[in-house]
Short mmCIF file of C-alpha atoms in Angstrom, two decimals:
data_model
loop_
_atom_site.label_atom_id
_atom_site.label_comp_id
_atom_site.label_asym_id
_atom_site.label_seq_id
_atom_site.Cartn_x
_atom_site.Cartn_y
_atom_site.Cartn_z
CA UNK A 1 -0.41 0.02 0.04
CA UNK A 2 1.13 3.57 -1.26
CA UNK A 3 2.23 6.11 1.62
CA UNK A 4 1.25 9.57 2.44
CA UNK A 5 3.35 11.26 -0.11
CA UNK A 6 4.19 15.39 0.14
CA UNK A 7 6.46 17.15 -1.71
CA UNK A 8 9.04 18.56 -1.52
CA UNK A 9 10.97 17.04 0.65
CA UNK A 10 12.58 20.63 1.69
CA UNK A 11 12.02 24.25 0.47
CA UNK A 12 14.29 27.95 1.40
CA UNK A 13 12.23 30.46 1.29
CA UNK A 14 13.33 34.21 2.41
CA UNK A 15 10.64 36.18 4.78
CA UNK A 16 7.77 37.22 3.17
CA UNK A 17 7.45 35.12 0.88
CA UNK A 18 5.09 32.98 -0.26
CA UNK A 19 5.53 29.09 -0.30
CA UNK A 20 3.41 26.24 -1.33
CA UNK A 21 3.05 22.37 -0.33
CA UNK A 22 0.93 19.36 -1.49
CA UNK A 23 -0.17 15.61 -0.42
CA UNK A 24 -1.15 13.27 -1.34
CA UNK A 25 -3.30 10.53 1.19
CA UNK A 26 -3.45 6.62 1.38
CA UNK A 27 -6.11 5.29 -1.27
CA UNK A 28 -9.55 6.22 0.75
CA UNK A 29 -8.15 7.94 3.23
CA UNK A 30 -11.27 10.62 4.34
CA UNK A 31 -9.32 12.50 6.80
CA UNK A 32 -6.86 14.10 6.17
CA UNK A 33 -4.71 16.25 8.68
CA UNK A 34 -1.98 18.72 7.65
CA UNK A 35 0.47 19.14 11.52
CA UNK A 36 3.27 21.74 12.12
CA UNK A 37 6.53 20.55 14.28
CA UNK A 38 8.61 22.78 15.43
CA UNK A 39 11.69 21.31 15.99
CA UNK A 40 11.59 20.05 19.64
CA UNK A 41 8.20 19.85 20.10
CA UNK A 42 5.41 17.98 19.13
CA UNK A 43 3.30 17.46 15.96
CA UNK A 44 1.26 20.56 16.30
CA UNK A 45 -2.81 20.78 14.53
CA UNK A 46 -2.61 23.07 11.81
CA UNK A 47 -6.18 22.27 10.00
CA UNK A 48 -8.10 18.30 9.79
CA UNK A 49 -10.49 17.79 6.84
CA UNK A 50 -12.88 15.35 5.77
CA UNK A 51 -13.54 14.68 2.66
CA UNK A 52 -13.19 18.60 1.10
CA UNK A 53 -14.82 19.38 4.27
CA UNK A 54 -12.51 21.29 6.65
CA UNK A 55 -13.80 19.30 10.50
CA UNK A 56 -11.28 21.97 13.17
CA UNK A 57 -8.93 24.71 11.88
CA UNK A 58 -9.01 26.72 14.89
CA UNK A 59 -5.08 26.26 15.37
CA UNK A 60 -4.26 27.91 11.66
CA UNK A 61 -3.09 31.25 11.40
CA UNK A 62 -5.43 32.75 8.69
CA UNK A 63 -4.34 35.19 8.52
CA UNK A 64 -0.82 33.65 6.53
CA UNK A 65 -2.08 30.33 5.80
CA UNK A 66 -4.45 28.49 4.19
CA UNK A 67 -5.74 25.13 2.91
CA UNK A 68 -7.45 23.73 0.50
CA UNK A 69 -8.87 19.90 -0.33
CA UNK A 70 -10.56 19.52 -3.88
CA UNK A 71 -12.35 16.50 -4.47
CA UNK A 72 -11.58 15.53 -1.35
CA UNK A 73 -8.29 13.71 -2.54
CA UNK A 74 -4.86 15.77 -2.62
CA UNK A 75 -4.47 18.95 -0.47
CA UNK A 76 -2.81 21.78 -0.45
CA UNK A 77 -1.33 24.40 2.07
CA UNK A 78 -0.13 27.88 1.46
CA UNK A 79 2.00 30.33 3.34
CA UNK A 80 2.39 34.08 2.36
CA UNK A 81 4.35 36.06 3.79
CA UNK A 82 6.00 33.99 5.32
CA UNK A 83 7.79 34.50 8.58
CA UNK A 84 11.08 33.71 10.23
CA UNK A 85 9.03 31.37 12.88
CA UNK A 86 7.44 29.72 10.19
CA UNK A 87 10.16 27.14 9.72
CA UNK A 88 9.42 23.89 10.49
CA UNK A 89 8.59 20.60 9.42
CA UNK A 90 5.20 20.46 7.91
CA UNK A 91 3.37 16.94 8.15
CA UNK A 92 0.57 15.23 6.30
CA UNK A 93 -1.58 12.45 7.65
CA UNK A 94 -3.99 10.97 6.39
CA UNK A 95 -7.03 8.03 7.94
CA UNK A 96 -9.68 5.47 6.87
CA UNK A 97 -12.97 6.04 7.46
CA UNK A 98 -13.92 6.03 11.61
CA UNK A 99 -13.54 2.85 12.48
CA UNK A 100 -14.16 3.67 16.13
CA UNK A 101 -11.91 6.12 18.59
CA UNK A 102 -8.69 4.64 18.12
CA UNK A 103 -8.81 4.79 14.58
CA UNK A 104 -4.84 5.19 13.39
CA UNK A 105 -3.38 8.45 11.76
CA UNK A 106 -0.35 7.78 9.28
CA UNK A 107 1.61 10.94 8.08
CA UNK A 108 4.26 11.18 5.25
CA UNK A 109 6.99 11.99 5.49
CA UNK A 110 6.53 16.06 5.62
CA UNK A 111 7.77 19.37 4.17
CA UNK A 112 10.96 20.78 6.02
CA UNK A 113 10.43 24.74 5.37
CA UNK A 114 13.20 27.21 6.10
CA UNK A 115 12.34 30.33 6.50
CA UNK A 116 16.04 33.02 6.23
CA UNK B 1 -1.10 25.15 30.20
CA UNK B 2 0.19 22.17 27.31
CA UNK B 3 -2.94 20.25 26.92
CA UNK B 4 -0.22 17.19 27.06
CA UNK B 5 2.46 17.23 28.94
CA UNK B 6 5.16 14.83 28.89
CA UNK B 7 8.30 13.62 30.68
CA UNK B 8 10.67 15.73 28.55
CA UNK B 9 14.05 13.48 28.98
CA UNK B 10 16.54 12.49 28.12
CA UNK B 11 16.12 9.25 29.11
CA UNK B 12 19.35 7.13 28.97
CA UNK B 13 19.10 3.60 29.95
CA UNK B 14 21.99 0.60 29.24
CA UNK B 15 20.23 -2.28 27.14
CA UNK B 16 18.63 -4.40 29.31
CA UNK B 17 16.80 -1.53 31.19
CA UNK B 18 12.89 -1.16 32.05
CA UNK B 19 12.09 2.02 31.31
CA UNK B 20 8.79 4.21 31.86
CA UNK B 21 7.06 6.87 29.97
CA UNK B 22 4.78 9.03 31.58
CA UNK B 23 1.95 12.02 30.10
CA UNK B 24 -1.28 13.52 31.47
CA UNK B 25 -3.76 15.63 29.25
CA UNK B 26 -6.26 18.55 30.37
CA UNK B 27 -9.77 17.49 27.62
CA UNK B 28 -11.90 14.99 29.93
CA UNK B 29 -13.93 14.62 27.10
CA UNK B 30 -10.77 12.90 25.19
CA UNK B 31 -11.87 8.92 23.54
CA UNK B 32 -8.52 8.89 21.74
CA UNK B 33 -5.56 7.94 23.28
CA UNK B 34 -1.93 6.60 21.50
CA UNK B 35 1.38 6.83 21.58
CA UNK B 36 3.86 6.87 18.45
CA UNK B 37 7.22 6.83 18.09
CA UNK B 38 9.42 9.09 15.85
CA UNK B 39 13.12 8.60 15.01
CA UNK B 40 15.57 11.69 14.53
CA UNK B 41 14.25 13.53 11.39
CA UNK B 42 11.99 11.23 10.63
CA UNK B 43 8.01 11.04 10.59
CA UNK B 44 5.90 9.74 13.30
CA UNK B 45 4.78 6.41 12.92
CA UNK B 46 1.79 4.40 15.38
CA UNK B 47 3.40 2.54 18.20
CA UNK B 48 0.84 1.69 19.70
CA UNK B 49 -3.22 2.99 20.85
CA UNK B 50 -4.18 2.65 24.52
CA UNK B 51 -7.16 1.74 25.74
CA UNK B 52 -9.01 1.61 28.86
CA UNK B 53 -8.01 -1.93 30.30
CA UNK B 54 -4.31 -1.46 29.30
CA UNK B 55 -2.85 -2.98 26.49
CA UNK B 56 0.39 -5.07 25.69
CA UNK B 57 2.65 -5.14 22.59
CA UNK B 58 5.97 -7.26 23.48
CA UNK B 59 7.67 -5.98 25.26
CA UNK B 60 5.85 -2.32 25.22
CA UNK B 61 2.40 -1.83 27.52
CA UNK B 62 0.37 0.90 27.36
CA UNK B 63 -1.80 2.21 29.98
CA UNK B 64 -4.70 4.97 30.61
CA UNK B 65 -5.81 6.35 34.07
CA UNK B 66 -9.16 8.56 33.49
CA UNK B 67 -9.28 9.68 36.38
CA UNK B 68 -6.17 11.04 37.64
CA UNK B 69 -6.05 11.99 33.50
CA UNK B 70 -2.18 10.43 32.62
CA UNK B 71 -1.07 7.70 30.67
CA UNK B 72 2.43 6.20 30.85
CA UNK B 73 4.67 3.55 28.46
CA UNK B 74 6.28 0.64 30.10
CA UNK B 75 9.23 -0.71 27.65
CA UNK B 76 10.88 -3.87 29.25
CA UNK B 77 13.94 -4.56 28.47
CA UNK B 78 15.08 -2.21 26.00
CA UNK B 79 16.88 -2.91 23.02
CA UNK B 80 19.29 0.02 21.01
CA UNK B 81 16.40 0.43 18.13
CA UNK B 82 14.13 1.22 20.74
CA UNK B 83 16.43 4.91 21.12
CA UNK B 84 13.71 7.45 19.72
CA UNK B 85 11.37 10.32 20.58
CA UNK B 86 7.97 8.39 22.33
CA UNK B 87 5.27 11.27 21.58
CA UNK B 88 1.89 10.91 23.35
CA UNK B 89 -1.34 12.16 21.91
CA UNK B 90 -4.47 11.94 23.75
CA UNK B 91 -8.32 13.28 21.03
CA UNK B 92 -7.02 12.58 18.09
CA UNK B 93 -5.45 15.11 17.31
CA UNK B 94 -3.15 16.74 20.09
CA UNK B 95 0.27 15.80 20.58
CA UNK B 96 2.99 16.43 23.90
CA UNK B 97 6.58 17.61 22.97
CA UNK B 98 7.70 14.08 22.93
CA UNK B 99 10.27 11.85 25.51
CA UNK B 100 13.47 10.95 24.49
CA UNK B 101 15.36 7.57 24.64
CA UNK B 102 18.26 6.76 23.95
CA UNK B 103 19.42 3.11 24.69
CA UNK B 104 23.01 2.53 24.86
CA UNK B 105 25.29 -0.97 25.12
#
């Protein structure tokens, strides 16, 4: 089974520039998550989609971050404009249709963003 | 105060040792609990789910205490390959900051 695919793996941009990340979840997984992981911290949920609808975006800095999941499959996360503190690994995860509270989420390898 | 708090570590133990990690969570409505393992510069991977009755998978045992809002992970007979950061998750998506384990020969 193919895993969660993310691209690019690495990105270096200057502050105030824009950047976009792409995620392709595991086939058939209805739920998709974007996390931000700053060095030394655990992943922080930015946004959760169920199919193409947003379930939770309470921690997404909406003045600069946006995400979409057109057609309920692939997703993109955009930052515009980037700040130095956005330097982090951006992880995408997906999970299968709900099978109970312990339904596992599978993570992609992440995109490592450095803002200079 | 963070929603999920873990022992910061690091834990440095010899091979064969038994080590325990603790995690507390603040949201009493949480229904899902997990332990994930994250190797350096890699993505998190599920180690085990945590059930109310406690559960065991080989050398790993997880416990949940809902009254105290507390989760634990016990690793017996530590191996060098157990060296990693262990992330506690309460609710579907709230991660702790992880505890780093280094197992030494």
